Amino acid sequence: MRQNKDERLRSDARHNRERILEVALAELTHSADVPLSSIAKKAGVGQGTFYRNFPSREALVLEVYRYEVQQVSDAASQLLETRPPDQALREWMDRLAQYAMAKAGLADAMRKATSSRGSLAGLGHGPVTSAVALLLRANEEAGTIRPGVTPDDFVLAIAGLWQIDPHGDWRPRAGWLMDLVMDGLRAGAPGR
């Protein structure tokens, strides 16, 4: 079945937007002051397409942040479809660590983008909290973690993640920290 012209245009526009966001994440992580024209060029889109999607630096930075939060949140249900709950939770924790390091790398860009509008904290709390709740519920039902752990408990337990230097060799340190948290969640689990 052939796509009609409108469907192709929508598909192309969606692809362009996603490509801009991917390139922007990488570029803004390296430098908060990267020229927008450089992002457009590396994404393979013209200036008109770029500015139609993101009329300002602030709009781009905020959307990169929202996009990353949504990717992390969506990963929870995707992992639960293909893995046992405890393995899904632990793999999701690795994805969260990657997000935390990207977010840390974007800190300067986010500070500049929000200096006149306040904090970004509320943009990610809802989707991430929902993902944590989904994973905790699946694990509690499977008996793989101690009962009664709330999303707030989980976030407090992993708070050290945001203290790790994103510019160093963060992966081993983050993995070790997430293993410790996972061991703590498993302690007292009814199924152990």
PDB file of C-alpha atoms in Angstrom:
ATOM      1  CA  MET A   1       0.000   0.000   0.000  1.00  0.00           C
ATOM      2  CA  ARG A   2       1.384   3.400  -0.991  1.00  0.00           C
ATOM      3  CA  GLN A   3       1.526   6.272   1.408  1.00  0.00           C
ATOM      4  CA  ASN A   4      -0.306   9.338   0.270  1.00  0.00           C
ATOM      5  CA  LYS A   5       1.519  12.655   0.019  1.00  0.00           C
ATOM      6  CA  ASP A   6       0.211  13.987   3.379  1.00  0.00           C
ATOM      7  CA  GLU A   7       1.330  10.824   5.221  1.00  0.00           C
ATOM      8  CA  ARG A   8       4.825  11.059   3.665  1.00  0.00           C
ATOM      9  CA  LEU A   9       5.071  14.729   4.622  1.00  0.00           C
ATOM     10  CA  ARG A  10       4.015  14.013   8.197  1.00  0.00           C
ATOM     11  CA  SER A  11       6.489  11.129   8.378  1.00  0.00           C
ATOM     12  CA  ASP A  12       9.289  13.308   6.980  1.00  0.00           C
ATOM     13  CA  ALA A  13       8.446  16.149   9.373  1.00  0.00           C
ATOM     14  CA  ARG A  14       8.432  13.748  12.343  1.00  0.00           C
ATOM     15  CA  HIS A  15      11.764  12.273  11.230  1.00  0.00           C
ATOM     16  CA  ASN A  16      13.285  15.771  10.829  1.00  0.00           C
ATOM     17  CA  ARG A  17      12.110  16.799  14.286  1.00  0.00           C
ATOM     18  CA  GLU A  18      13.488  13.647  15.909  1.00  0.00           C
ATOM     19  CA  ARG A  19      16.795  14.027  14.079  1.00  0.00           C
ATOM     20  CA  ILE A  20      17.092  17.656  15.237  1.00  0.00           C
ATOM     21  CA  LEU A  21      16.453  16.562  18.828  1.00  0.00           C
ATOM     22  CA  GLU A  22      19.046  13.768  18.661  1.00  0.00           C
ATOM     23  CA  VAL A  23      21.704  16.077  17.229  1.00  0.00           C
ATOM     24  CA  ALA A  24      20.783  18.873  19.658  1.00  0.00           C
ATOM     25  CA  LEU A  25      21.163  16.550  22.643  1.00  0.00           C
ATOM     26  CA  ALA A  26      24.664  15.538  21.545  1.00  0.00           C
ATOM     27  CA  GLU A  27      25.749  19.061  20.608  1.00  0.00           C
ATOM     28  CA  LEU A  28      24.277  20.849  23.630  1.00  0.00           C
ATOM     29  CA  THR A  29      25.855  18.269  25.918  1.00  0.00           C
ATOM     30  CA  HIS A  30      29.249  19.340  24.567  1.00  0.00           C
ATOM     31  CA  SER A  31      28.563  23.078  24.503  1.00  0.00           C
ATOM     32  CA  ALA A  32      25.625  25.122  25.734  1.00  0.00           C
ATOM     33  CA  ASP A  33      26.529  27.839  23.217  1.00  0.00           C
ATOM     34  CA  VAL A  34      26.630  25.706  20.053  1.00  0.00           C
ATOM     35  CA  PRO A  35      25.171  27.740  17.180  1.00  0.00           C
ATOM     36  CA  LEU A  36      21.674  26.641  16.173  1.00  0.00           C
ATOM     37  CA  SER A  37      22.785  26.747  12.541  1.00  0.00           C
ATOM     38  CA  SER A  38      25.380  24.092  13.360  1.00  0.00           C
ATOM     39  CA  ILE A  39      22.703  21.839  14.871  1.00  0.00           C
ATOM     40  CA  ALA A  40      20.496  22.296  11.796  1.00  0.00           C
ATOM     41  CA  LYS A  41      23.382  21.487   9.455  1.00  0.00           C
ATOM     42  CA  LYS A  42      24.404  18.343  11.377  1.00  0.00           C
ATOM     43  CA  ALA A  43      20.759  17.233  11.482  1.00  0.00           C
ATOM     44  CA  GLY A  44      20.583  17.637   7.706  1.00  0.00           C
ATOM     45  CA  VAL A  45      17.744  20.165   7.701  1.00  0.00           C
ATOM     46  CA  GLY A  46      17.458  23.690   6.379  1.00  0.00           C
ATOM     47  CA  GLN A  47      17.123  26.784   8.548  1.00  0.00           C
ATOM     48  CA  GLY A  48      13.428  27.104   7.682  1.00  0.00           C
ATOM     49  CA  THR A  49      12.682  23.544   8.808  1.00  0.00           C
ATOM     50  CA  PHE A  50      14.727  24.034  11.948  1.00  0.00           C
ATOM     51  CA  TYR A  51      13.021  27.283  12.994  1.00  0.00           C
ATOM     52  CA  ARG A  52       9.569  25.958  12.087  1.00  0.00           C
ATOM     53  CA  ASN A  53      10.141  23.238  14.699  1.00  0.00           C
ATOM     54  CA  PHE A  54      12.116  25.299  17.219  1.00  0.00           C
ATOM     55  CA  PRO A  55      11.627  29.063  16.945  1.00  0.00           C
ATOM     56  CA  SER A  56      14.206  29.794  19.681  1.00  0.00           C
ATOM     57  CA  ARG A  57      17.127  28.283  21.588  1.00  0.00           C
ATOM     58  CA  GLU A  58      14.911  28.083  24.664  1.00  0.00           C
ATOM     59  CA  ALA A  59      12.259  26.101  22.772  1.00  0.00           C
ATOM     60  CA  LEU A  60      14.902  23.657  21.520  1.00  0.00           C
ATOM     61  CA  VAL A  61      16.544  23.111  24.916  1.00  0.00           C
ATOM     62  CA  LEU A  62      13.206  22.576  26.664  1.00  0.00           C
ATOM     63  CA  GLU A  63      12.093  20.111  24.003  1.00  0.00           C
ATOM     64  CA  VAL A  64      15.392  18.180  24.192  1.00  0.00           C
ATOM     65  CA  TYR A  65      14.814  17.852  27.934  1.00  0.00           C
ATOM     66  CA  ARG A  66      11.173  16.730  27.477  1.00  0.00           C
ATOM     67  CA  TYR A  67      12.210  14.300  24.721  1.00  0.00           C
ATOM     68  CA  GLU A  68      14.843  12.666  26.941  1.00  0.00           C
ATOM     69  CA  VAL A  69      12.415  12.391  29.862  1.00  0.00           C
ATOM     70  CA  GLN A  70       9.842  10.729  27.611  1.00  0.00           C
ATOM     71  CA  GLN A  71      12.432   8.279  26.249  1.00  0.00           C
ATOM     72  CA  VAL A  72      13.405   7.255  29.785  1.00  0.00           C
ATOM     73  CA  SER A  73       9.777   6.932  30.840  1.00  0.00           C
ATOM     74  CA  ASP A  74       8.766   4.870  27.794  1.00  0.00           C
ATOM     75  CA  ALA A  75      11.640   2.454  28.391  1.00  0.00           C
ATOM     76  CA  ALA A  76       9.985   1.162  31.592  1.00  0.00           C
ATOM     77  CA  SER A  77       6.970  -0.424  29.888  1.00  0.00           C
ATOM     78  CA  GLN A  78       9.084  -1.619  26.945  1.00  0.00           C
ATOM     79  CA  LEU A  79      11.469  -3.445  29.288  1.00  0.00           C
ATOM     80  CA  LEU A  80       8.599  -5.012  31.248  1.00  0.00           C
ATOM     81  CA  GLU A  81       7.252  -6.502  28.016  1.00  0.00           C
ATOM     82  CA  THR A  82      10.433  -8.494  27.373  1.00  0.00           C
ATOM     83  CA  ARG A  83      12.101  -9.066  30.753  1.00  0.00           C
ATOM     84  CA  PRO A  84      11.281 -10.285  34.255  1.00  0.00           C
ATOM     85  CA  PRO A  85      10.333  -7.350  36.523  1.00  0.00           C
ATOM     86  CA  ASP A  86      13.580  -7.274  38.518  1.00  0.00           C
ATOM     87  CA  GLN A  87      15.737  -7.371  35.373  1.00  0.00           C
ATOM     88  CA  ALA A  88      13.538  -4.687  33.765  1.00  0.00           C
ATOM     89  CA  LEU A  89      13.944  -2.460  36.829  1.00  0.00           C
ATOM     90  CA  ARG A  90      17.728  -2.870  36.919  1.00  0.00           C
ATOM     91  CA  GLU A  91      18.101  -2.205  33.164  1.00  0.00           C
ATOM     92  CA  TRP A  92      15.815   0.813  33.486  1.00  0.00           C
ATOM     93  CA  MET A  93      18.066   2.100  36.263  1.00  0.00           C
ATOM     94  CA  ASP A  94      20.977   2.002  33.770  1.00  0.00           C
ATOM     95  CA  ARG A  95      18.862   3.976  31.288  1.00  0.00           C
ATOM     96  CA  LEU A  96      18.073   6.472  34.028  1.00  0.00           C
ATOM     97  CA  ALA A  97      21.798   6.837  34.745  1.00  0.00           C
ATOM     98  CA  GLN A  98      22.423   7.617  31.062  1.00  0.00           C
ATOM     99  CA  TYR A  99      19.669  10.216  31.252  1.00  0.00           C
ATOM    100  CA  ALA A 100      21.143  11.717  34.414  1.00  0.00           C
ATOM    101  CA  MET A 101      24.533  12.118  32.774  1.00  0.00           C
ATOM    102  CA  ALA A 102      23.004  13.679  29.646  1.00  0.00           C
ATOM    103  CA  LYS A 103      20.947  15.992  31.827  1.00  0.00           C
ATOM    104  CA  ALA A 104      24.073  16.980  33.730  1.00  0.00           C
ATOM    105  CA  GLY A 105      25.784  17.699  30.424  1.00  0.00           C
ATOM    106  CA  LEU A 106      22.870  19.900  29.426  1.00  0.00           C
ATOM    107  CA  ALA A 107      22.894  21.782  32.722  1.00  0.00           C
ATOM    108  CA  ASP A 108      24.432  24.969  31.301  1.00  0.00           C
ATOM    109  CA  ALA A 109      22.056  25.038  28.348  1.00  0.00           C
ATOM    110  CA  MET A 110      19.061  24.410  30.598  1.00  0.00           C
ATOM    111  CA  ARG A 111      20.135  27.096  33.066  1.00  0.00           C
ATOM    112  CA  LYS A 112      20.433  29.622  30.238  1.00  0.00           C
ATOM    113  CA  ALA A 113      17.125  28.563  28.682  1.00  0.00           C
ATOM    114  CA  THR A 114      15.217  28.824  31.940  1.00  0.00           C
ATOM    115  CA  SER A 115      16.887  31.816  33.535  1.00  0.00           C
ATOM    116  CA  SER A 116      13.830  33.938  32.826  1.00  0.00           C
ATOM    117  CA  ARG A 117      11.219  31.208  33.299  1.00  0.00           C
ATOM    118  CA  GLY A 118      12.246  29.348  36.432  1.00  0.00           C
ATOM    119  CA  SER A 119      13.004  25.681  36.942  1.00  0.00           C
ATOM    120  CA  LEU A 120      12.798  22.622  34.720  1.00  0.00           C
ATOM    121  CA  ALA A 121      12.201  20.279  37.632  1.00  0.00           C
ATOM    122  CA  GLY A 122       8.472  19.892  36.999  1.00  0.00           C
ATOM    123  CA  LEU A 123       8.905  18.942  33.341  1.00  0.00           C
ATOM    124  CA  GLY A 124      10.248  15.481  34.082  1.00  0.00           C
ATOM    125  CA  HIS A 125       8.784  14.534  37.417  1.00  0.00           C
ATOM    126  CA  GLY A 126       5.434  13.214  36.178  1.00  0.00           C
ATOM    127  CA  PRO A 127       6.582  10.799  33.440  1.00  0.00           C
ATOM    128  CA  VAL A 128       9.570   9.512  35.424  1.00  0.00           C
ATOM    129  CA  THR A 129       7.470   9.015  38.563  1.00  0.00           C
ATOM    130  CA  SER A 130       4.915   7.073  36.504  1.00  0.00           C
ATOM    131  CA  ALA A 131       7.676   4.857  35.069  1.00  0.00           C
ATOM    132  CA  VAL A 132       9.109   4.184  38.541  1.00  0.00           C
ATOM    133  CA  ALA A 133       5.633   3.364  39.893  1.00  0.00           C
ATOM    134  CA  LEU A 134       5.016   0.930  37.016  1.00  0.00           C
ATOM    135  CA  LEU A 135       8.312  -0.883  37.622  1.00  0.00           C
ATOM    136  CA  LEU A 136       7.940  -0.971  41.413  1.00  0.00           C
ATOM    137  CA  ARG A 137       4.374  -2.307  41.162  1.00  0.00           C
ATOM    138  CA  ALA A 138       5.439  -5.075  38.747  1.00  0.00           C
ATOM    139  CA  ASN A 139       8.292  -6.063  41.040  1.00  0.00           C
ATOM    140  CA  GLU A 140       6.178  -5.990  44.182  1.00  0.00           C
ATOM    141  CA  GLU A 141       3.552  -8.198  42.493  1.00  0.00           C
ATOM    142  CA  ALA A 142       6.317 -10.613  41.382  1.00  0.00           C
ATOM    143  CA  GLY A 143       7.776 -10.678  44.898  1.00  0.00           C
ATOM    144  CA  THR A 144      11.195  -9.526  43.674  1.00  0.00           C
ATOM    145  CA  ILE A 145      11.482  -6.403  45.864  1.00  0.00           C
ATOM    146  CA  ARG A 146      10.452  -5.585  49.421  1.00  0.00           C
ATOM    147  CA  PRO A 147       6.839  -4.442  49.633  1.00  0.00           C
ATOM    148  CA  GLY A 148       5.839  -0.832  50.174  1.00  0.00           C
ATOM    149  CA  VAL A 149       8.594   1.000  48.274  1.00  0.00           C
ATOM    150  CA  THR A 150       7.171   4.211  46.825  1.00  0.00           C
ATOM    151  CA  PRO A 151       8.445   6.196  43.829  1.00  0.00           C
ATOM    152  CA  ASP A 152       9.603   8.910  46.262  1.00  0.00           C
ATOM    153  CA  ASP A 153      11.564   6.278  48.245  1.00  0.00           C
ATOM    154  CA  PHE A 154      13.192   5.099  45.022  1.00  0.00           C
ATOM    155  CA  VAL A 155      14.145   8.603  43.901  1.00  0.00           C
ATOM    156  CA  LEU A 156      15.681   9.334  47.305  1.00  0.00           C
ATOM    157  CA  ALA A 157      17.622   6.039  47.162  1.00  0.00           C
ATOM    158  CA  ILE A 158      19.164   6.889  43.787  1.00  0.00           C
ATOM    159  CA  ALA A 159      19.782  10.582  44.530  1.00  0.00           C
ATOM    160  CA  GLY A 160      23.541   9.960  44.594  1.00  0.00           C
ATOM    161  CA  LEU A 161      23.381   9.403  40.860  1.00  0.00           C
ATOM    162  CA  TRP A 162      23.173  13.163  40.324  1.00  0.00           C
ATOM    163  CA  GLN A 163      26.394  13.646  42.316  1.00  0.00           C
ATOM    164  CA  ILE A 164      28.516  11.677  39.828  1.00  0.00           C
ATOM    165  CA  ASP A 165      30.736  13.710  37.493  1.00  0.00           C
ATOM    166  CA  PRO A 166      29.286  13.260  33.983  1.00  0.00           C
ATOM    167  CA  HIS A 167      32.588  14.262  32.396  1.00  0.00           C
ATOM    168  CA  GLY A 168      34.562  11.446  34.022  1.00  0.00           C
ATOM    169  CA  ASP A 169      34.291   7.673  33.756  1.00  0.00           C
ATOM    170  CA  TRP A 170      30.776   7.666  35.212  1.00  0.00           C
ATOM    171  CA  ARG A 171      29.466   4.301  33.955  1.00  0.00           C
ATOM    172  CA  PRO A 172      31.245   1.990  36.456  1.00  0.00           C
ATOM    173  CA  ARG A 173      30.389   4.284  39.361  1.00  0.00           C
ATOM    174  CA  ALA A 174      26.736   4.604  38.323  1.00  0.00           C
ATOM    175  CA  GLY A 175      26.479   0.839  37.747  1.00  0.00           C
ATOM    176  CA  TRP A 176      27.887   0.128  41.197  1.00  0.00           C
ATOM    177  CA  LEU A 177      25.472   2.600  42.807  1.00  0.00           C
ATOM    178  CA  MET A 178      22.474   1.133  40.960  1.00  0.00           C
ATOM    179  CA  ASP A 179      23.564  -2.404  41.975  1.00  0.00           C
ATOM    180  CA  LEU A 180      23.620  -1.279  45.616  1.00  0.00           C
ATOM    181  CA  VAL A 181      20.140   0.203  45.319  1.00  0.00           C
ATOM    182  CA  MET A 182      18.857  -2.944  43.597  1.00  0.00           C
ATOM    183  CA  ASP A 183      20.357  -5.132  46.357  1.00  0.00           C
ATOM    184  CA  GLY A 184      18.587  -2.951  48.925  1.00  0.00           C
ATOM    185  CA  LEU A 185      15.268  -3.257  47.086  1.00  0.00           C
ATOM    186  CA  ARG A 186      15.621  -7.049  46.950  1.00  0.00           C
ATOM    187  CA  ALA A 187      16.405  -7.383  50.674  1.00  0.00           C
ATOM    188  CA  GLY A 188      13.246  -8.516  52.401  1.00  0.00           C
ATOM    189  CA  ALA A 189      11.459  -9.436  49.184  1.00  0.00           C
ATOM    190  CA  PRO A 190       8.892 -12.205  49.789  1.00  0.00           C
ATOM    191  CA  GLY A 191      10.039 -14.194  46.766  1.00  0.00           C
ATOM    192  CA  ARG A 192      13.708 -14.399  47.878  1.00  0.00           C
TER     193      ARG A 192
END
